[in-house]
Amino acid sequence: MICLAKLGGAAFPSPRKLIMPVQDFLAFVAGAIAVLTLLGLVYRMFLKSLIREIKDWSSWLKKFQRDWDGEPASAGRDATPGVMERLNKIDGELKRNGGESLKDKVVETWECAQELDARVTTMELRQNEIHEALNRG
């Protein structure tokens, strides 16, 4: 039989019924220890390595983001441009801009090579003419 006392419209069980038997308490403690042990094993076997992988990936992602965005100058270090700024600089080198870009230098080198090729061809022709003149005479 449960003894109920009414206080302010709420029903409370008798204080005698709140105390659990020792066997139930020991079973509860044993169950709690078993559950905590199981959680510890699951953490050690699976979650610990997963958390380490997540931390490693997070560290890599932070480095990637810093490289992508670039870094401002700090004490003793120059500013590091981000990826897009570096790509724009490379793209600028691949377009002609009046003599200073890489493409302009390549075109200039190509034109010099063509001019040298023409000179060598002219010299070979003259050498052949001189050789034939010496053989005739």
CSV table of N, CA, C and O in Angstrom, one decimal:
chain,number,residue,atom,x,y,z
A,1,MET,N,0.8,-1.2,0.0
A,1,MET,CA,0.0,0.0,0.0
A,1,MET,C,0.9,1.2,0.0
A,1,MET,O,1.8,1.4,0.8
A,2,ILE,N,0.6,2.2,-0.9
A,2,ILE,CA,1.4,3.4,-1.0
A,2,ILE,C,0.7,4.5,-0.3
A,2,ILE,O,-0.5,4.7,-0.4
A,3,CYS,N,1.5,5.1,0.6
A,3,CYS,CA,0.9,6.2,1.4
A,3,CYS,C,1.2,7.5,0.6
A,3,CYS,O,2.4,7.8,0.3
A,4,LEU,N,0.2,8.3,0.3
A,4,LEU,CA,0.4,9.5,-0.4
A,4,LEU,C,0.0,10.7,0.4
A,4,LEU,O,-1.0,10.7,1.1
A,5,ALA,N,0.8,11.7,0.4
A,5,ALA,CA,0.4,13.0,1.1
A,5,ALA,C,0.2,14.1,0.0
A,5,ALA,O,0.9,14.2,-0.9
A,6,LYS,N,-0.9,14.8,0.2
A,6,LYS,CA,-1.2,15.9,-0.8
A,6,LYS,C,-0.7,17.2,-0.2
A,6,LYS,O,-1.1,17.6,0.8
A,7,LEU,N,0.2,17.8,-1.0
A,7,LEU,CA,0.7,19.2,-0.7
A,7,LEU,C,0.5,20.0,-1.9
A,7,LEU,O,1.1,19.8,-3.0
A,8,GLY,N,-0.3,21.0,-1.8
A,8,GLY,CA,-0.5,22.0,-2.9
A,8,GLY,C,-1.1,21.3,-4.2
A,8,GLY,O,-0.8,21.7,-5.3
A,9,GLY,N,-1.8,20.2,-4.0
A,9,GLY,CA,-2.4,19.5,-5.2
A,9,GLY,C,-1.5,18.5,-5.8
A,9,GLY,O,-1.9,17.8,-6.7
A,10,ALA,N,-0.3,18.3,-5.3
A,10,ALA,CA,0.7,17.3,-5.9
A,10,ALA,C,0.7,16.2,-5.0
A,10,ALA,O,0.7,16.3,-3.7
A,11,ALA,N,0.8,15.0,-5.6
A,11,ALA,CA,0.9,13.8,-4.7
A,11,ALA,C,2.3,13.3,-4.7
A,11,ALA,O,3.0,13.2,-5.7
A,12,PHE,N,2.8,12.9,-3.5
A,12,PHE,CA,4.2,12.4,-3.3
A,12,PHE,C,4.1,11.1,-2.6
A,12,PHE,O,3.3,10.9,-1.7
A,13,PRO,N,5.0,10.1,-3.0
A,13,PRO,CA,4.9,8.9,-2.3
A,13,PRO,C,5.5,9.0,-0.9
A,13,PRO,O,6.3,9.9,-0.7
A,14,SER,N,5.2,8.1,-0.1
A,14,SER,CA,5.7,8.1,1.2
A,14,SER,C,7.2,8.0,1.3
A,14,SER,O,7.8,7.3,0.4
A,15,PRO,N,7.9,8.7,2.2
A,15,PRO,CA,9.4,8.6,2.2
A,15,PRO,C,9.9,7.2,2.4
A,15,PRO,O,11.0,6.8,2.0
A,16,ARG,N,9.1,6.3,3.0
A,16,ARG,CA,9.5,4.9,3.3
A,16,ARG,C,9.6,4.2,1.9
A,16,ARG,O,10.4,3.2,1.8
A,17,LYS,N,8.9,4.5,0.9
A,17,LYS,CA,9.0,3.8,-0.4
A,17,LYS,C,10.1,4.3,-1.3
A,17,LYS,O,10.4,3.7,-2.3
A,18,LEU,N,10.8,5.4,-1.0
A,18,LEU,CA,11.9,6.0,-1.8
A,18,LEU,C,13.2,5.2,-1.6
A,18,LEU,O,14.0,5.2,-2.4
A,19,ILE,N,13.3,4.5,-0.5
A,19,ILE,CA,14.5,3.7,-0.3
A,19,ILE,C,14.4,2.4,-1.0
A,19,ILE,O,13.5,1.7,-0.8
A,20,MET,N,15.5,2.1,-1.9
A,20,MET,CA,15.4,0.9,-2.6
A,20,MET,C,16.2,-0.2,-1.9
A,20,MET,O,17.1,0.1,-1.1
A,21,PRO,N,15.8,-1.4,-2.1
A,21,PRO,CA,16.6,-2.5,-1.4
A,21,PRO,C,18.0,-2.6,-1.8
A,21,PRO,O,18.4,-2.1,-2.9
A,22,VAL,N,18.9,-3.1,-1.0
A,22,VAL,CA,20.3,-3.2,-1.3
A,22,VAL,C,20.6,-4.0,-2.6
A,22,VAL,O,21.4,-3.6,-3.4
A,23,GLN,N,19.9,-5.1,-2.8
A,23,GLN,CA,20.1,-5.9,-4.0
A,23,GLN,C,19.8,-5.1,-5.3
A,23,GLN,O,20.5,-5.1,-6.2
A,24,ASP,N,18.7,-4.3,-5.2
A,24,ASP,CA,18.4,-3.4,-6.4
A,24,ASP,C,19.5,-2.4,-6.6
A,24,ASP,O,19.9,-2.1,-7.7
A,25,PHE,N,20.0,-1.8,-5.5
A,25,PHE,CA,21.0,-0.8,-5.6
A,25,PHE,C,22.3,-1.4,-6.2
A,25,PHE,O,22.9,-0.8,-7.1
A,26,LEU,N,22.7,-2.6,-5.7
A,26,LEU,CA,23.9,-3.2,-6.2
A,26,LEU,C,23.7,-3.6,-7.7
A,26,LEU,O,24.6,-3.5,-8.5
A,27,ALA,N,22.5,-4.0,-8.1
A,27,ALA,CA,22.3,-4.4,-9.5
A,27,ALA,C,22.4,-3.1,-10.4
A,27,ALA,O,22.9,-3.1,-11.5
A,28,PHE,N,21.8,-2.0,-9.8
A,28,PHE,CA,21.9,-0.7,-10.6
A,28,PHE,C,23.4,-0.3,-10.7
A,28,PHE,O,23.8,0.1,-11.8
A,29,VAL,N,24.2,-0.4,-9.7
A,29,VAL,CA,25.6,0.0,-9.7
A,29,VAL,C,26.3,-0.9,-10.7
A,29,VAL,O,27.1,-0.4,-11.5
A,30,ALA,N,26.1,-2.2,-10.6
A,30,ALA,CA,26.7,-3.2,-11.6
A,30,ALA,C,26.4,-2.9,-13.0
A,30,ALA,O,27.2,-2.9,-13.9
A,31,GLY,N,25.1,-2.6,-13.2
A,31,GLY,CA,24.7,-2.2,-14.6
A,31,GLY,C,25.3,-0.9,-15.1
A,31,GLY,O,25.7,-0.8,-16.2
A,32,ALA,N,25.4,0.1,-14.2
A,32,ALA,CA,26.0,1.4,-14.5
A,32,ALA,C,27.5,1.1,-14.9
A,32,ALA,O,28.0,1.7,-15.8
A,33,ILE,N,28.2,0.3,-14.1
A,33,ILE,CA,29.6,0.0,-14.3
A,33,ILE,C,29.8,-0.7,-15.7
A,33,ILE,O,30.7,-0.4,-16.5
A,34,ALA,N,28.9,-1.6,-16.0
A,34,ALA,CA,28.9,-2.4,-17.2
A,34,ALA,C,28.7,-1.4,-18.4
A,34,ALA,O,29.4,-1.5,-19.4
A,35,VAL,N,27.7,-0.5,-18.3
A,35,VAL,CA,27.5,0.4,-19.4
A,35,VAL,C,28.6,1.4,-19.6
A,35,VAL,O,29.1,1.6,-20.7
A,36,LEU,N,29.2,1.9,-18.5
A,36,LEU,CA,30.3,2.8,-18.6
A,36,LEU,C,31.6,2.1,-19.2
A,36,LEU,O,32.3,2.7,-20.0
A,37,THR,N,31.8,0.8,-18.8
A,37,THR,CA,32.9,0.0,-19.3
A,37,THR,C,32.7,-0.2,-20.8
A,37,THR,O,33.6,0.0,-21.6
A,38,LEU,N,31.5,-0.5,-21.2
A,38,LEU,CA,31.2,-0.7,-22.6
A,38,LEU,C,31.4,0.6,-23.4
A,38,LEU,O,32.0,0.6,-24.5
A,39,LEU,N,30.9,1.7,-22.9
A,39,LEU,CA,31.2,3.0,-23.5
A,39,LEU,C,32.6,3.4,-23.6
A,39,LEU,O,33.1,3.9,-24.6
A,40,GLY,N,33.4,3.0,-22.6
A,40,GLY,CA,34.9,3.3,-22.6
A,40,GLY,C,35.5,2.4,-23.7
A,40,GLY,O,36.4,2.9,-24.4
A,41,LEU,N,35.1,1.2,-23.8
A,41,LEU,CA,35.7,0.3,-24.9
A,41,LEU,C,35.3,0.8,-26.3
A,41,LEU,O,36.2,0.8,-27.2
A,42,VAL,N,34.1,1.2,-26.4
A,42,VAL,CA,33.7,1.7,-27.7
A,42,VAL,C,34.5,3.0,-28.1
A,42,VAL,O,34.9,3.2,-29.2
A,43,TYR,N,34.6,3.9,-27.1
A,43,TYR,CA,35.4,5.1,-27.3
A,43,TYR,C,36.9,4.7,-27.7
A,43,TYR,O,37.4,5.2,-28.6
A,44,ARG,N,37.5,3.8,-26.9
A,44,ARG,CA,38.9,3.5,-27.2
A,44,ARG,C,39.1,2.8,-28.5
A,44,ARG,O,40.0,3.0,-29.2
A,45,MET,N,38.1,1.9,-28.9
A,45,MET,CA,38.3,1.1,-30.1
A,45,MET,C,37.9,1.9,-31.4
A,45,MET,O,38.5,1.8,-32.4
A,46,PHE,N,36.9,2.7,-31.3
A,46,PHE,CA,36.3,3.4,-32.5
A,46,PHE,C,36.4,4.9,-32.5
A,46,PHE,O,37.0,5.5,-33.4
A,47,LEU,N,35.9,5.5,-31.4
A,47,LEU,CA,35.8,6.9,-31.4
A,47,LEU,C,37.1,7.6,-31.3
A,47,LEU,O,37.3,8.7,-31.9
A,48,LYS,N,38.1,7.1,-30.5
A,48,LYS,CA,39.3,7.7,-30.4
A,48,LYS,C,40.1,7.9,-31.7
A,48,LYS,O,40.6,9.0,-32.0
A,49,SER,N,40.1,6.9,-32.5
A,49,SER,CA,40.7,7.0,-33.8
A,49,SER,C,39.9,7.9,-34.7
A,49,SER,O,40.5,8.7,-35.5
A,50,LEU,N,38.6,7.8,-34.6
A,50,LEU,CA,37.8,8.7,-35.4
A,50,LEU,C,38.0,10.2,-35.1
A,50,LEU,O,38.1,11.0,-35.9
A,51,ILE,N,38.1,10.5,-33.8
A,51,ILE,CA,38.3,11.8,-33.3
A,51,ILE,C,39.7,12.3,-33.8
A,51,ILE,O,39.9,13.4,-34.2
A,52,ARG,N,40.7,11.4,-33.7
A,52,ARG,CA,42.1,11.8,-34.2
A,52,ARG,C,42.0,12.1,-35.7
A,52,ARG,O,42.6,13.0,-36.2
A,53,GLU,N,41.3,11.2,-36.5
A,53,GLU,CA,41.2,11.5,-37.9
A,53,GLU,C,40.5,12.8,-38.2
A,53,GLU,O,40.9,13.6,-39.1
A,54,ILE,N,39.5,13.1,-37.4
A,54,ILE,CA,38.8,14.4,-37.6
A,54,ILE,C,39.7,15.6,-37.3
A,54,ILE,O,39.7,16.6,-38.0
A,55,LYS,N,40.5,15.4,-36.2
A,55,LYS,CA,41.4,16.5,-35.9
A,55,LYS,C,42.5,16.7,-36.9
A,55,LYS,O,42.8,17.8,-37.3
A,56,ASP,N,43.0,15.6,-37.5
A,56,ASP,CA,44.0,15.6,-38.5
A,56,ASP,C,43.4,16.3,-39.8
A,56,ASP,O,44.0,17.2,-40.4
A,57,TRP,N,42.2,15.9,-40.1
A,57,TRP,CA,41.6,16.5,-41.3
A,57,TRP,C,41.3,18.0,-41.1
A,57,TRP,O,41.5,18.8,-42.0
A,58,SER,N,40.9,18.3,-39.9
A,58,SER,CA,40.6,19.7,-39.6
A,58,SER,C,41.9,20.5,-39.7
A,58,SER,O,41.9,21.7,-40.2
A,59,SER,N,43.0,20.0,-39.2
A,59,SER,CA,44.3,20.7,-39.3
A,59,SER,C,44.7,20.9,-40.7
A,59,SER,O,45.1,21.9,-41.1
A,60,TRP,N,44.5,19.8,-41.6
A,60,TRP,CA,44.8,19.9,-43.0
A,60,TRP,C,43.9,21.0,-43.6
A,60,TRP,O,44.4,21.8,-44.5
A,61,LEU,N,42.7,21.0,-43.3
A,61,LEU,CA,41.7,22.0,-43.9
A,61,LEU,C,42.1,23.4,-43.5
A,61,LEU,O,42.1,24.3,-44.4
A,62,LYS,N,42.6,23.6,-42.3
A,62,LYS,CA,43.0,24.9,-41.9
A,62,LYS,C,44.2,25.4,-42.7
A,62,LYS,O,44.3,26.5,-43.1
A,63,LYS,N,45.2,24.5,-42.9
A,63,LYS,CA,46.4,24.8,-43.7
A,63,LYS,C,46.0,25.1,-45.1
A,63,LYS,O,46.5,26.0,-45.7
A,64,PHE,N,45.1,24.3,-45.7
A,64,PHE,CA,44.6,24.5,-47.0
A,64,PHE,C,44.0,25.9,-47.2
A,64,PHE,O,44.2,26.6,-48.1
A,65,GLN,N,43.1,26.2,-46.2
A,65,GLN,CA,42.4,27.5,-46.2
A,65,GLN,C,43.4,28.6,-46.1
A,65,GLN,O,43.2,29.6,-46.8
A,66,ARG,N,44.4,28.5,-45.3
A,66,ARG,CA,45.4,29.5,-45.1
A,66,ARG,C,46.2,29.7,-46.4
A,66,ARG,O,46.4,30.8,-46.8
A,67,ASP,N,46.5,28.6,-47.1
A,67,ASP,CA,47.2,28.7,-48.4
A,67,ASP,C,46.3,29.2,-49.4
A,67,ASP,O,46.8,30.0,-50.3
A,68,TRP,N,45.1,28.9,-49.5
A,68,TRP,CA,44.1,29.3,-50.5
A,68,TRP,C,43.9,30.9,-50.3
A,68,TRP,O,43.9,31.6,-51.3
A,69,ASP,N,43.7,31.3,-49.1
A,69,ASP,CA,43.4,32.7,-48.9
A,69,ASP,C,44.7,33.6,-48.8
A,69,ASP,O,44.6,34.8,-49.1
A,70,GLY,N,45.8,33.0,-48.5
A,70,GLY,CA,47.0,33.8,-48.3
A,70,GLY,C,47.1,34.3,-46.9
A,70,GLY,O,46.2,34.1,-46.1
A,71,GLU,N,48.3,34.9,-46.6
A,71,GLU,CA,48.5,35.4,-45.2
A,71,GLU,C,49.0,36.8,-45.3
A,71,GLU,O,49.9,37.1,-46.1
A,72,PRO,N,48.5,37.7,-44.4
A,72,PRO,CA,49.1,39.0,-44.4
A,72,PRO,C,50.5,39.0,-43.8
A,72,PRO,O,50.9,38.0,-43.2
A,73,ALA,N,51.3,40.1,-44.1
A,73,ALA,CA,52.6,40.2,-43.5
A,73,ALA,C,52.5,40.2,-42.0
A,73,ALA,O,51.6,40.8,-41.4
A,74,SER,N,53.5,39.6,-41.4
A,74,SER,CA,53.6,39.6,-39.9
A,74,SER,C,55.1,39.9,-39.6
A,74,SER,O,55.9,40.1,-40.4
A,75,ALA,N,55.4,40.0,-38.3
A,75,ALA,CA,56.7,40.3,-37.8
A,75,ALA,C,57.7,39.3,-38.4
A,75,ALA,O,57.7,38.2,-38.1
A,76,GLY,N,58.6,39.9,-39.3
A,76,GLY,CA,59.7,39.0,-39.8
A,76,GLY,C,59.3,38.2,-41.0
A,76,GLY,O,60.1,37.4,-41.5
A,77,ARG,N,58.0,38.3,-41.5
A,77,ARG,CA,57.6,37.5,-42.6
A,77,ARG,C,56.9,38.4,-43.6
A,77,ARG,O,56.1,39.3,-43.2
A,78,ASP,N,57.1,38.1,-44.9
A,78,ASP,CA,56.4,38.8,-45.9
A,78,ASP,C,55.0,38.3,-46.1
A,78,ASP,O,54.7,37.1,-45.7
A,79,ALA,N,54.2,39.0,-46.7
A,79,ALA,CA,52.8,38.5,-47.0
A,79,ALA,C,52.9,37.4,-48.0
A,79,ALA,O,53.7,37.4,-48.9
A,80,THR,N,52.0,36.4,-47.8
A,80,THR,CA,51.9,35.3,-48.8
A,80,THR,C,50.7,35.5,-49.6
A,80,THR,O,49.6,35.5,-49.0
A,81,PRO,N,50.8,35.6,-50.9
A,81,PRO,CA,49.5,35.8,-51.7
A,81,PRO,C,48.7,34.5,-51.7
A,81,PRO,O,49.3,33.4,-51.6
A,82,GLY,N,47.4,34.6,-51.9
A,82,GLY,CA,46.5,33.5,-52.0
A,82,GLY,C,46.6,32.8,-53.3
A,82,GLY,O,47.3,33.3,-54.3
A,83,VAL,N,46.0,31.7,-53.5
A,83,VAL,CA,46.0,30.9,-54.7
A,83,VAL,C,45.5,31.7,-55.9
A,83,VAL,O,46.1,31.8,-57.0
A,84,MET,N,44.4,32.4,-55.7
A,84,MET,CA,43.8,33.2,-56.8
A,84,MET,C,44.7,34.3,-57.3
A,84,MET,O,44.8,34.5,-58.5
A,85,GLU,N,45.3,35.0,-56.4
A,85,GLU,CA,46.2,36.0,-56.7
A,85,GLU,C,47.4,35.5,-57.5
A,85,GLU,O,47.9,36.0,-58.5
A,86,ARG,N,47.9,34.3,-57.0
A,86,ARG,CA,49.1,33.7,-57.8
A,86,ARG,C,48.6,33.2,-59.2
A,86,ARG,O,49.4,33.4,-60.1
A,87,LEU,N,47.4,32.7,-59.3
A,87,LEU,CA,46.9,32.2,-60.6
A,87,LEU,C,46.8,33.4,-61.5
A,87,LEU,O,47.1,33.3,-62.7
A,88,ASN,N,46.3,34.5,-61.0
A,88,ASN,CA,46.1,35.7,-61.8
A,88,ASN,C,47.5,36.2,-62.3
A,88,ASN,O,47.6,36.7,-63.4
A,89,LYS,N,48.5,36.1,-61.5
A,89,LYS,CA,49.8,36.5,-61.9
A,89,LYS,C,50.4,35.6,-63.0
A,89,LYS,O,50.9,36.1,-63.9
A,90,ILE,N,50.2,34.3,-62.8
A,90,ILE,CA,50.6,33.4,-63.9
A,90,ILE,C,49.8,33.7,-65.2
A,90,ILE,O,50.4,33.7,-66.2
A,91,ASP,N,48.5,33.9,-65.0
A,91,ASP,CA,47.7,34.2,-66.2
A,91,ASP,C,48.2,35.4,-66.9
A,91,ASP,O,48.2,35.5,-68.1
A,92,GLY,N,48.6,36.4,-66.1
A,92,GLY,CA,49.1,37.7,-66.7
A,92,GLY,C,50.4,37.4,-67.5
A,92,GLY,O,50.7,38.1,-68.5
A,93,GLU,N,51.2,36.4,-67.1
A,93,GLU,CA,52.5,36.1,-67.8
A,93,GLU,C,52.2,35.4,-69.1
A,93,GLU,O,53.1,35.4,-70.0
A,94,LEU,N,51.0,34.9,-69.3
A,94,LEU,CA,50.7,34.1,-70.5
A,94,LEU,C,50.0,35.0,-71.5
A,94,LEU,O,49.7,34.5,-72.6
A,95,LYS,N,49.9,36.3,-71.2
A,95,LYS,CA,49.3,37.2,-72.2
A,95,LYS,C,50.3,38.3,-72.5
A,95,LYS,O,51.2,38.7,-71.7
A,96,ARG,N,50.3,38.8,-73.7
A,96,ARG,CA,51.3,39.8,-74.1
A,96,ARG,C,50.9,41.2,-73.5
A,96,ARG,O,49.7,41.5,-73.5
A,97,ASN,N,51.9,41.9,-73.0
A,97,ASN,CA,51.6,43.2,-72.4
A,97,ASN,C,52.6,44.2,-72.8
A,97,ASN,O,52.8,45.2,-72.2
A,98,GLY,N,53.3,44.0,-73.9
A,98,GLY,CA,54.2,45.0,-74.4
A,98,GLY,C,55.7,44.8,-74.1
A,98,GLY,O,56.5,45.7,-74.2
A,99,GLY,N,56.1,43.6,-73.7
A,99,GLY,CA,57.5,43.3,-73.5
A,99,GLY,C,57.9,42.7,-72.2
A,99,GLY,O,59.0,42.2,-72.1
A,100,GLU,N,57.1,42.8,-71.2
A,100,GLU,CA,57.5,42.3,-69.9
A,100,GLU,C,57.0,40.9,-69.5
A,100,GLU,O,57.5,40.3,-68.6
A,101,SER,N,56.0,40.4,-70.2
A,101,SER,CA,55.5,39.1,-69.8
A,101,SER,C,56.3,38.0,-70.4
A,101,SER,O,57.1,38.2,-71.3
A,102,LEU,N,56.1,36.8,-69.8
A,102,LEU,CA,56.8,35.6,-70.3
A,102,LEU,C,56.5,35.3,-71.7
A,102,LEU,O,57.4,35.0,-72.5
A,103,LYS,N,55.2,35.5,-72.1
A,103,LYS,CA,54.8,35.3,-73.5
A,103,LYS,C,55.6,36.3,-74.5
A,103,LYS,O,56.0,35.9,-75.5
A,104,ASP,N,55.7,37.5,-74.0
A,104,ASP,CA,56.5,38.5,-74.9
A,104,ASP,C,57.9,38.0,-75.0
A,104,ASP,O,58.5,38.1,-76.1
A,105,LYS,N,58.5,37.5,-74.0
A,105,LYS,CA,59.9,37.0,-74.0
A,105,LYS,C,60.0,35.8,-75.0
A,105,LYS,O,61.0,35.7,-75.7
A,106,VAL,N,59.1,34.9,-74.9
A,106,VAL,CA,59.1,33.7,-75.8
A,106,VAL,C,59.0,34.2,-77.2
A,106,VAL,O,59.7,33.7,-78.1
A,107,VAL,N,58.0,35.1,-77.5
A,107,VAL,CA,57.9,35.6,-78.9
A,107,VAL,C,59.2,36.2,-79.4
A,107,VAL,O,59.6,36.0,-80.5
A,108,GLU,N,59.8,37.1,-78.5
A,108,GLU,CA,61.0,37.7,-78.9
A,108,GLU,C,62.1,36.7,-79.1
A,108,GLU,O,62.9,36.8,-80.1
A,109,THR,N,62.2,35.7,-78.3
A,109,THR,CA,63.2,34.6,-78.5
A,109,THR,C,62.9,33.9,-79.8
A,109,THR,O,63.9,33.6,-80.6
A,110,TRP,N,61.7,33.6,-80.1
A,110,TRP,CA,61.3,32.9,-81.4
A,110,TRP,C,61.7,33.8,-82.6
A,110,TRP,O,62.3,33.2,-83.6
A,111,GLU,N,61.4,35.1,-82.5
A,111,GLU,CA,61.8,35.9,-83.6
A,111,GLU,C,63.3,36.0,-83.8
A,111,GLU,O,63.8,36.0,-85.0
A,112,CYS,N,64.1,36.0,-82.7
A,112,CYS,CA,65.6,36.0,-82.8
A,112,CYS,C,66.0,34.7,-83.4
A,112,CYS,O,67.0,34.7,-84.3
A,113,ALA,N,65.4,33.6,-83.0
A,113,ALA,CA,65.8,32.3,-83.6
A,113,ALA,C,65.5,32.2,-85.1
A,113,ALA,O,66.3,31.7,-85.9
A,114,GLN,N,64.4,32.8,-85.5
A,114,GLN,CA,64.1,32.8,-86.9
A,114,GLN,C,65.1,33.7,-87.7
A,114,GLN,O,65.5,33.3,-88.8
A,115,GLU,N,65.4,34.8,-87.1
A,115,GLU,CA,66.4,35.7,-87.8
A,115,GLU,C,67.8,35.0,-87.9
A,115,GLU,O,68.4,35.1,-88.9
A,116,LEU,N,68.2,34.3,-86.8
A,116,LEU,CA,69.5,33.6,-86.8
A,116,LEU,C,69.4,32.4,-87.9
A,116,LEU,O,70.4,32.2,-88.6
A,117,ASP,N,68.3,31.8,-88.0
A,117,ASP,CA,68.1,30.7,-88.9
A,117,ASP,C,68.2,31.3,-90.4
A,117,ASP,O,68.9,30.6,-91.2
A,118,ALA,N,67.7,32.4,-90.6
A,118,ALA,CA,67.8,33.0,-91.9
A,118,ALA,C,69.2,33.4,-92.2
A,118,ALA,O,69.7,33.2,-93.3
A,119,ARG,N,69.9,34.0,-91.2
A,119,ARG,CA,71.4,34.3,-91.4
A,119,ARG,C,72.2,33.1,-91.7
A,119,ARG,O,73.1,33.1,-92.6
A,120,VAL,N,72.0,32.0,-91.0
A,120,VAL,CA,72.7,30.8,-91.2
A,120,VAL,C,72.5,30.2,-92.6
A,120,VAL,O,73.4,29.8,-93.3
A,121,THR,N,71.2,30.3,-93.0
A,121,THR,CA,70.9,29.8,-94.4
A,121,THR,C,71.6,30.7,-95.4
A,121,THR,O,72.2,30.2,-96.4
A,122,THR,N,71.6,32.0,-95.2
A,122,THR,CA,72.3,32.9,-96.2
A,122,THR,C,73.8,32.6,-96.2
A,122,THR,O,74.4,32.5,-97.2
A,123,MET,N,74.4,32.4,-95.0
A,123,MET,CA,75.8,32.1,-94.9
A,123,MET,C,76.1,30.7,-95.6
A,123,MET,O,77.2,30.6,-96.3
A,124,GLU,N,75.3,29.7,-95.5
A,124,GLU,CA,75.5,28.5,-96.1
A,124,GLU,C,75.4,28.6,-97.6
A,124,GLU,O,76.2,28.0,-98.4
A,125,LEU,N,74.5,29.4,-98.1
A,125,LEU,CA,74.4,29.7,-99.6
A,125,LEU,C,75.7,30.4,-100.1
A,125,LEU,O,76.2,30.0,-101.1
A,126,ARG,N,76.1,31.4,-99.4
A,126,ARG,CA,77.4,32.1,-99.8
A,126,ARG,C,78.6,31.2,-99.7
A,126,ARG,O,79.4,31.2,-100.6
A,127,GLN,N,78.6,30.3,-98.6
A,127,GLN,CA,79.7,29.4,-98.5
A,127,GLN,C,79.7,28.4,-99.7
A,127,GLN,O,80.8,28.1,-100.3
A,128,ASN,N,78.6,27.9,-100.1
A,128,ASN,CA,78.5,27.0,-101.3
A,128,ASN,C,78.9,27.7,-102.5
A,128,ASN,O,79.6,27.1,-103.4
A,129,GLU,N,78.5,29.0,-102.7
A,129,GLU,CA,78.9,29.8,-103.9
A,129,GLU,C,80.5,29.9,-103.9
A,129,GLU,O,81.1,29.8,-105.0
A,130,ILE,N,81.0,30.3,-102.8
A,130,ILE,CA,82.5,30.4,-102.7
A,130,ILE,C,83.2,29.1,-103.0
A,130,ILE,O,84.2,29.0,-103.7
A,131,HIS,N,82.7,28.0,-102.5
A,131,HIS,CA,83.2,26.7,-102.7
A,131,HIS,C,83.2,26.3,-104.2
A,131,HIS,O,84.2,25.8,-104.7
A,132,GLU,N,82.0,26.6,-104.8
A,132,GLU,CA,81.9,26.3,-106.3
A,132,GLU,C,82.9,27.2,-107.1
A,132,GLU,O,83.5,26.7,-108.1
A,133,ALA,N,83.0,28.5,-106.7
A,133,ALA,CA,83.9,29.4,-107.4
A,133,ALA,C,85.3,28.9,-107.3
A,133,ALA,O,86.1,29.0,-108.3
A,134,LEU,N,85.7,28.4,-106.1
A,134,LEU,CA,87.1,28.0,-106.0
A,134,LEU,C,87.3,26.7,-106.7
A,134,LEU,O,88.4,26.4,-107.2
A,135,ASN,N,86.3,25.8,-106.8
A,135,ASN,CA,86.5,24.5,-107.5
A,135,ASN,C,86.6,24.8,-109.0
A,135,ASN,O,87.2,24.0,-109.7
A,136,ARG,N,85.9,25.8,-109.6
A,136,ARG,CA,86.0,26.1,-111.0
A,136,ARG,C,87.3,26.8,-111.4
A,136,ARG,O,87.7,26.6,-112.5
A,137,GLY,N,87.8,27.5,-110.6
A,137,GLY,CA,88.9,28.3,-111.0
A,137,GLY,C,90.2,28.0,-110.6
A,137,GLY,O,91.2,27.7,-111.1
